[in-house]
CSV table of C-alpha atoms in Angstrom, one decimal:
chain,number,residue,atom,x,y,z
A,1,UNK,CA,2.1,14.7,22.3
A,2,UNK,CA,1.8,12.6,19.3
A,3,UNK,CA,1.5,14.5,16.1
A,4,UNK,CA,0.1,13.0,12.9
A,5,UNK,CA,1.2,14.8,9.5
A,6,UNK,CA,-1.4,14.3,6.6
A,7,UNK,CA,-0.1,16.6,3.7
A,8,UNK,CA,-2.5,15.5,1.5
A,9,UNK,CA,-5.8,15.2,3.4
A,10,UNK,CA,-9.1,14.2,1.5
A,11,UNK,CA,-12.9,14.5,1.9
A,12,UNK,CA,-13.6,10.2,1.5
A,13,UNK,CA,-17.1,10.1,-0.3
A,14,UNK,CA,-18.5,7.0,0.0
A,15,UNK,CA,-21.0,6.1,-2.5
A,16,UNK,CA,-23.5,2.1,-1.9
A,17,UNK,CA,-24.8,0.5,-5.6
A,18,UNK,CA,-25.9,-2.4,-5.3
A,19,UNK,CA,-24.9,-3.3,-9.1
A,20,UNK,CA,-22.6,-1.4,-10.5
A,21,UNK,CA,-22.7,-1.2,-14.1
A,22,UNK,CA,-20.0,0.3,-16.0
A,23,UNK,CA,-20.8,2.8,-19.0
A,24,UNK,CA,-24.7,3.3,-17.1
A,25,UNK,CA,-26.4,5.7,-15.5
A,26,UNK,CA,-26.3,3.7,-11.2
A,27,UNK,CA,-28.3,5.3,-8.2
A,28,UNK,CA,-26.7,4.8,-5.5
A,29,UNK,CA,-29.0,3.5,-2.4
A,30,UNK,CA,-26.5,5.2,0.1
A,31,UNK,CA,-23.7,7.4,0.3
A,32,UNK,CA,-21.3,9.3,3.6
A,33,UNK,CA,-18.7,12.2,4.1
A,34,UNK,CA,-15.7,11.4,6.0
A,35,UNK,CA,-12.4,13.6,6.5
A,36,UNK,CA,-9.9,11.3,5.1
A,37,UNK,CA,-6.3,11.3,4.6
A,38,UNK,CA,-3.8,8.4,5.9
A,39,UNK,CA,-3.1,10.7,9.0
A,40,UNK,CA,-6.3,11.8,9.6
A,41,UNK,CA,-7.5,8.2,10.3
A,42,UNK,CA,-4.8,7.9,12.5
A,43,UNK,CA,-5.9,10.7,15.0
A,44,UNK,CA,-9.3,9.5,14.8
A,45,UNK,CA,-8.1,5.6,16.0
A,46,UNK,CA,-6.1,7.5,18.7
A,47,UNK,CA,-9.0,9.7,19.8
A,48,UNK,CA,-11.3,6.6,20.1
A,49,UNK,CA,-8.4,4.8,22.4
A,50,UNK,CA,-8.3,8.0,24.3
A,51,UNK,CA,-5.4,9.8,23.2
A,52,UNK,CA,-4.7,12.9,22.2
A,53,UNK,CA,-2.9,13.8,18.8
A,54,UNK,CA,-2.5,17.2,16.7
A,55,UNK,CA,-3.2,17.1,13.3
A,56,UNK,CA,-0.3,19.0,10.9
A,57,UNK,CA,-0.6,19.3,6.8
A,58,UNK,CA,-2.6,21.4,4.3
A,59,UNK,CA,-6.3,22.3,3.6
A,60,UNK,CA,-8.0,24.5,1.5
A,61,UNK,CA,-11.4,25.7,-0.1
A,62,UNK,CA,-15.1,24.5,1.1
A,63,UNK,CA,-13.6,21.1,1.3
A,64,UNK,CA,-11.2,22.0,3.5
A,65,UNK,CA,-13.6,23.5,5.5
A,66,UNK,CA,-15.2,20.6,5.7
A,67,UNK,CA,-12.4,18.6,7.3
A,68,UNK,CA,-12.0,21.2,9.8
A,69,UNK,CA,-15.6,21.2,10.8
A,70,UNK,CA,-15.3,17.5,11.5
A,71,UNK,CA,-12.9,16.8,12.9
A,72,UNK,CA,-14.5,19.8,15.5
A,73,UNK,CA,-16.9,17.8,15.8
A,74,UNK,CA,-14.9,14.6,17.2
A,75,UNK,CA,-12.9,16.5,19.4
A,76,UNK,CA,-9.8,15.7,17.4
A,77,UNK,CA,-7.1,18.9,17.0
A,78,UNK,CA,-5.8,20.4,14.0
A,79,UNK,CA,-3.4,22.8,13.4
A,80,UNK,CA,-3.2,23.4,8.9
A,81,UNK,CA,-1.7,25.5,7.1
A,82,UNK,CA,-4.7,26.9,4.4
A,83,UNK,CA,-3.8,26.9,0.8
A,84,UNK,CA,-5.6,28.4,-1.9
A,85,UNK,CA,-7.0,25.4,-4.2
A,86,UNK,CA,-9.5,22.9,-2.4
A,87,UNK,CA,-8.7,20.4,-0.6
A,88,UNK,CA,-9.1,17.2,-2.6
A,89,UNK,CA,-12.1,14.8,-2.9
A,90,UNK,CA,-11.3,10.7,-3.2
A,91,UNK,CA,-14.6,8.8,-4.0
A,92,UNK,CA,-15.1,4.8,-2.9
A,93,UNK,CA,-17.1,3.0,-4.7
A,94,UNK,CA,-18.8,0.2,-3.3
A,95,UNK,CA,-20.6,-2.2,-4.8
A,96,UNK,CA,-19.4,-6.3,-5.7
A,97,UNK,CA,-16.0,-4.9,-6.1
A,98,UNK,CA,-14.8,-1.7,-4.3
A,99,UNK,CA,-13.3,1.0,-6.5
A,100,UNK,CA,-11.0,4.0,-5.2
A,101,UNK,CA,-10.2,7.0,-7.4
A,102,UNK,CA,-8.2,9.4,-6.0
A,103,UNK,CA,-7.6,12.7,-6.2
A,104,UNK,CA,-4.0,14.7,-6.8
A,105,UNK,CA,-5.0,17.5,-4.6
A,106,UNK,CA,-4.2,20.6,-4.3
A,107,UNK,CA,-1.2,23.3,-5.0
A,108,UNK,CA,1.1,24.2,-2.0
A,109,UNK,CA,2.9,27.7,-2.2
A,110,UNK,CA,6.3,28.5,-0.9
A,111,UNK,CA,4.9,30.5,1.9
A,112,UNK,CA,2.6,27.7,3.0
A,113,UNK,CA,5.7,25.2,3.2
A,114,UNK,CA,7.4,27.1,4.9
A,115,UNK,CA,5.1,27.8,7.4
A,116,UNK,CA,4.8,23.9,7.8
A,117,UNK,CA,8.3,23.6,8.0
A,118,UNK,CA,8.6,26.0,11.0
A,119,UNK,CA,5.8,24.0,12.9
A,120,UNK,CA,7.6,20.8,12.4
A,121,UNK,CA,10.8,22.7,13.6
A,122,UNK,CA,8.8,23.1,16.9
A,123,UNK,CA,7.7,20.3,17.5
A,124,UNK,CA,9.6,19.2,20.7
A,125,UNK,CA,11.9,15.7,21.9
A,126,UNK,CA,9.6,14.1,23.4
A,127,UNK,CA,6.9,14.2,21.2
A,128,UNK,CA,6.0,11.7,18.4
A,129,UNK,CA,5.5,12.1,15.0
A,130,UNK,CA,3.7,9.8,12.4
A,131,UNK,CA,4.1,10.6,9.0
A,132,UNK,CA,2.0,8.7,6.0
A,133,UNK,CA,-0.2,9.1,2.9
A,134,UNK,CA,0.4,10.7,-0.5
A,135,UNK,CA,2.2,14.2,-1.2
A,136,UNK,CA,0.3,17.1,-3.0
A,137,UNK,CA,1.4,18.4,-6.3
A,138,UNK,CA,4.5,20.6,-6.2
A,139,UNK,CA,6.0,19.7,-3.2
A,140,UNK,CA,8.2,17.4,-4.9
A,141,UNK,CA,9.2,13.5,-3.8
A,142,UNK,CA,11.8,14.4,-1.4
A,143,UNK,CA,9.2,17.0,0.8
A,144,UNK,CA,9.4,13.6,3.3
A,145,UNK,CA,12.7,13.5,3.3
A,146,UNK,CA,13.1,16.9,4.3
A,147,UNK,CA,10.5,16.7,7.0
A,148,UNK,CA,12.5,13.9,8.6
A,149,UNK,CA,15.9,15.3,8.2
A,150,UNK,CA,14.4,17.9,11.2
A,151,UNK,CA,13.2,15.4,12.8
A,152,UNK,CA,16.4,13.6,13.1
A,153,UNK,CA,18.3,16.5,13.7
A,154,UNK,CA,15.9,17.4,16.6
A,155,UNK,CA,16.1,13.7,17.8
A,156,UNK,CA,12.1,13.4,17.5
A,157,UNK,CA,11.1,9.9,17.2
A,158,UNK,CA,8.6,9.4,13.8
A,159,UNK,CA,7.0,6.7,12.1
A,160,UNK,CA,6.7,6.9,8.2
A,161,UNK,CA,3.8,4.9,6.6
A,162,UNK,CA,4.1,5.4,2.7
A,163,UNK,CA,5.9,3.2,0.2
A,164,UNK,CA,8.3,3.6,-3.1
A,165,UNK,CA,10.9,6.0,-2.7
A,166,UNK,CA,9.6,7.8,0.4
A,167,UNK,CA,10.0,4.2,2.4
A,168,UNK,CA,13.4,3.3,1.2
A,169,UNK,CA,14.7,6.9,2.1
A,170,UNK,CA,13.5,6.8,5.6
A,171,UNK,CA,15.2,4.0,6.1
A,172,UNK,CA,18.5,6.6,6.4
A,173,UNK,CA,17.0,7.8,9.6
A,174,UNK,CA,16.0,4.7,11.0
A,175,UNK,CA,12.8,5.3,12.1
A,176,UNK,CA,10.9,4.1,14.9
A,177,UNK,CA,8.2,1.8,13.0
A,178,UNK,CA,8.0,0.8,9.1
A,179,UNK,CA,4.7,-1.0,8.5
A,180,UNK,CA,5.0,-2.6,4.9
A,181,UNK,CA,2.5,-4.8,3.4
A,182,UNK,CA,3.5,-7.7,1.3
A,183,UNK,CA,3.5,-6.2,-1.9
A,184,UNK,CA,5.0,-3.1,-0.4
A,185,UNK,CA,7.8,-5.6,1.1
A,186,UNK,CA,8.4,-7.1,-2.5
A,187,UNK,CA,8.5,-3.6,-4.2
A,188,UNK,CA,11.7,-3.0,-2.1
A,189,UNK,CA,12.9,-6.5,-2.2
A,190,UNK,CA,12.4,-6.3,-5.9
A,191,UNK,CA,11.7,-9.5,-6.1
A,192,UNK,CA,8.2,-11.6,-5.2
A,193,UNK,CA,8.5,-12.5,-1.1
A,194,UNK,CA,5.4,-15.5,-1.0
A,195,UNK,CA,6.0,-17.0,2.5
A,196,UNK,CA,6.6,-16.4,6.1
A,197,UNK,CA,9.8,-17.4,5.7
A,198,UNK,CA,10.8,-15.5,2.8
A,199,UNK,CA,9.8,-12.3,4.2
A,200,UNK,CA,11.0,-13.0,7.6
A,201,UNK,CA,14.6,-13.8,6.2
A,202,UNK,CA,14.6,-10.4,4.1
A,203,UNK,CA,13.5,-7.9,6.9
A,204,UNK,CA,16.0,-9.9,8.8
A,205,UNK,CA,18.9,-9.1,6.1
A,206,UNK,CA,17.8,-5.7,5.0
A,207,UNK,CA,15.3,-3.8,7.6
A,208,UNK,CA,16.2,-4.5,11.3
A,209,UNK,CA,19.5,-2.6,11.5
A,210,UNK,CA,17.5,0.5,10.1
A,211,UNK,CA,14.2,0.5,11.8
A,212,UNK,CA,13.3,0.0,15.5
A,213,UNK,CA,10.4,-1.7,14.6
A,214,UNK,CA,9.4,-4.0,11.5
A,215,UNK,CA,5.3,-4.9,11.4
A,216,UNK,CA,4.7,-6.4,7.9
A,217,UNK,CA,0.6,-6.9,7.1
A,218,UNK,CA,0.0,-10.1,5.0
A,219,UNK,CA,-3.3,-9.1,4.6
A,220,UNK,CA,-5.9,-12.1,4.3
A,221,UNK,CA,-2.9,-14.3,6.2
A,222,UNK,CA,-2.7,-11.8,9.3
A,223,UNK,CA,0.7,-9.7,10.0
A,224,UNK,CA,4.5,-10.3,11.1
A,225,UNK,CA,6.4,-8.6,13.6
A,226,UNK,CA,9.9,-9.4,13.3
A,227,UNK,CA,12.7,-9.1,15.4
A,228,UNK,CA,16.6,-10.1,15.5
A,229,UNK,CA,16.0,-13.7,17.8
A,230,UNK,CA,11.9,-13.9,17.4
A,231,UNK,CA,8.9,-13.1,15.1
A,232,UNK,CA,5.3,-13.0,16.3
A,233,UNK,CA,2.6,-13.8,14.0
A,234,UNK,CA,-1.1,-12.7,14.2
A,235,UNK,CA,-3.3,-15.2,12.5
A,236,UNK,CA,-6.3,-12.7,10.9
A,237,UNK,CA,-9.8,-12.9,12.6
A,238,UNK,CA,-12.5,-14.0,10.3
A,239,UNK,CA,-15.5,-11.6,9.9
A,240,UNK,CA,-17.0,-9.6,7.5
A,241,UNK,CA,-14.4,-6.9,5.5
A,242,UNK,CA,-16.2,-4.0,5.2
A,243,UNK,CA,-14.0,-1.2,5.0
A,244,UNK,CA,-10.5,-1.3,3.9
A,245,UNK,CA,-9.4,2.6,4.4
A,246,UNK,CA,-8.2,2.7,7.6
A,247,UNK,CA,-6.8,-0.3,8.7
A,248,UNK,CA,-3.3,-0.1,7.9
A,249,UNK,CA,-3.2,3.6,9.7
A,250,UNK,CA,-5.2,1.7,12.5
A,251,UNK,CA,-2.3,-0.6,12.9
A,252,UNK,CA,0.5,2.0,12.8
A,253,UNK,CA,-1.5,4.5,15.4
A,254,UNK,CA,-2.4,1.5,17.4
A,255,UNK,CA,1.4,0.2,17.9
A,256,UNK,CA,3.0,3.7,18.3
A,257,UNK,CA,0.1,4.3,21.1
A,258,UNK,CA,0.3,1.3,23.1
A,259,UNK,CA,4.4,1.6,23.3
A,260,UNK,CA,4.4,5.1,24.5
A,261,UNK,CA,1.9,3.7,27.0
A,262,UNK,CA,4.7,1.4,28.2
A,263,UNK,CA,3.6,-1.9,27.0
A,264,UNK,CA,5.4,-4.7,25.5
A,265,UNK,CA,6.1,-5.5,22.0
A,266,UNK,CA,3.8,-8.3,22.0
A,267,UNK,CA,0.9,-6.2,23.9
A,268,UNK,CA,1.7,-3.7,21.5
A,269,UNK,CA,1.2,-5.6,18.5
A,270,UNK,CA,-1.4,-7.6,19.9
A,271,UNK,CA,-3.4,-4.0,20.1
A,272,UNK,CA,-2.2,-2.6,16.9
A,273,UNK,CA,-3.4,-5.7,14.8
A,274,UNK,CA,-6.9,-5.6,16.9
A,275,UNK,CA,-7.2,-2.0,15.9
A,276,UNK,CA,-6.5,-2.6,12.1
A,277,UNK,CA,-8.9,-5.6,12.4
A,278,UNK,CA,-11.7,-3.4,14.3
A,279,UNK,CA,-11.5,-0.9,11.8
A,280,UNK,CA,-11.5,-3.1,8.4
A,281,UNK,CA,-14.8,-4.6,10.1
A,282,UNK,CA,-16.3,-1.1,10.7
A,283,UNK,CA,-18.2,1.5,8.5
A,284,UNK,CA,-15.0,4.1,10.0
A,285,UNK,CA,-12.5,3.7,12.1
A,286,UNK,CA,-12.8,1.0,14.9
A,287,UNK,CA,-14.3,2.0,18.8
A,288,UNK,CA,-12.3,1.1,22.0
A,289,UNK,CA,-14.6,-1.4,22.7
A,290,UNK,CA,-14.9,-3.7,19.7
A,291,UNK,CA,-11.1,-3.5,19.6
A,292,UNK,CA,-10.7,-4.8,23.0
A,293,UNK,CA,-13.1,-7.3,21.8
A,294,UNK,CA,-10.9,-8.2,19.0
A,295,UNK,CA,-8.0,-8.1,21.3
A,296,UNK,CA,-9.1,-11.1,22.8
A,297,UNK,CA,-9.8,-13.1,20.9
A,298,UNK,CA,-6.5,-12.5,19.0
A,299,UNK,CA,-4.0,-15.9,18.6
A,300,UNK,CA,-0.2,-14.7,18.7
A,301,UNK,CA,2.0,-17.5,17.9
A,302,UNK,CA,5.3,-16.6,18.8
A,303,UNK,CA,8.3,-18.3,16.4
């Protein structure tokens, strides 16, 4: 079973002006609800490729509710822990430029934790874990680090999809994917990585021996999977961005999925990029179809 920890789940409001003007009263032509959160759009990609993932982390309040109810609703299972404040609300605004504010969410009591805790203690060998997205007030910057210290003990294999801090500590327990972008890459380098080369030549020095796995999204350019004697690269589709929430957590559920399946790396990659390409030219996340669509028409060049 994979689980898919989101400890700061969201409701995504999405709100259409056609010309947003700052300091102005807009109306807004359309607007959706979604239940968001980095790991929530991960079981969603999984449930459209027909797998099945449980959903661990913390809701609360009418919004919470909400996120429940929906996920119902798509056949996707959760099992949160409920706190007492509301679950958070993160509004996109899209118009000729796309605008995120998010939300800090909600307060997480001791009980509550350690409730959490306990399920992650459960969770058994050989099951997956993917861990990503932002951590709710209180539980401090080293909560991650303390859910993968179980995991590690237990000898569960996990994928952690955050950046700063969080990704440079996981790198102690070598987990099985690490999916930076190329700002996210330079953050750690501390220093600007431009090229292929550049970045291939720093995961090279610095990731490989601490991550079974190195995907690296150059956006706009396409994305990098790099290995000790090869590196594939994925030249990026052209088509129509329309929704960039998603796509990176397509990628990471889509790789993690297709190598439990028994794939290849390059099948595996091959899928993941198609699934973070379906789902950045989708109002949600990307269906099986359009992704095997994608699929081939994907150009690997291996180097």
């Amino acid at each position: 079973m994979i689980y898919s920890v989101t400890l700061n789940p969201s409701i995504d409001f999405i709100v259409r002006v056609k010309d947003f003007k700052e300091g102005e009263t807009n109306r807004a032509y359309a607007d959706e609800f979604y239940a968001g959160g980095k790991g929530i759009m991960v079981s969603k990609l999984l449930k459209n490729v027909g797998t099945d993932c449980i959903n661990l982390g913390f809701l609360g309040g009418f919004t919470g509710k909400f996120i429940e109810l929906n996920l119902d609703k798509l056949n996707i299972k959760h099992d949160f822990i409920q706190v007492e404040d509301n679950t958070r609300i993160n509004v996109k605004l899209k118009s000729s430029k796309e605008t995120e504010i998010n939300c800090k969410g909600p307060t997480v009591s001791k009980e509550a934790i350690d409730n959490f805790l306990d399920k992650i203690s459960n969770i058994k060998k050989e099951d997956f874990v993917i861990l990503s997205g932002s951590v709710p007030v209180g539980l401090g910057t080293d909560f991650y680090t303390t859910i993968m210290e179980i995991l590690n003990k237990n000898k569960i294999n996990f994928t952690l999809d955050s950046s700063g801090e969080a990704f440079k500590k996981s790198l102690e327990y070598k987990p099985f994917l690490v999916k930076p972008n190329k700002d996210e890459i330079s953050e750690f380098a501390k220093k600007k990585l431009e090229s292929k080369d550049e970045i291939i030549n720093f995961v090279r020095k610095n990731l490989l021996e601490k991550a079974h796995h190195v995907i690296v999204s150059m956006g706009g350019e396409g994305a990098l999977y790099i290995a000790k004697d090869y590196v594939l690269f994925a030249s990026a589709l052209k088509g129509n961005l329309v929704n960039s929430v998603g796509a990176g957590d397509s990628v990471v559920a889509g790789f993690v999925d297709s190598m439990l399946k028994g794939s290849s790396v390059e099948e595996a990659f091959r899928f993941a990029v198609a699934c973070g390409t379906a789902t950045a030219f989708s109002e949600d996340i990307g269906e099986l179809k359009f992704i095997e669509e994608l699929k081939n028409k994907l150009i690997i060049e291996r180097m």
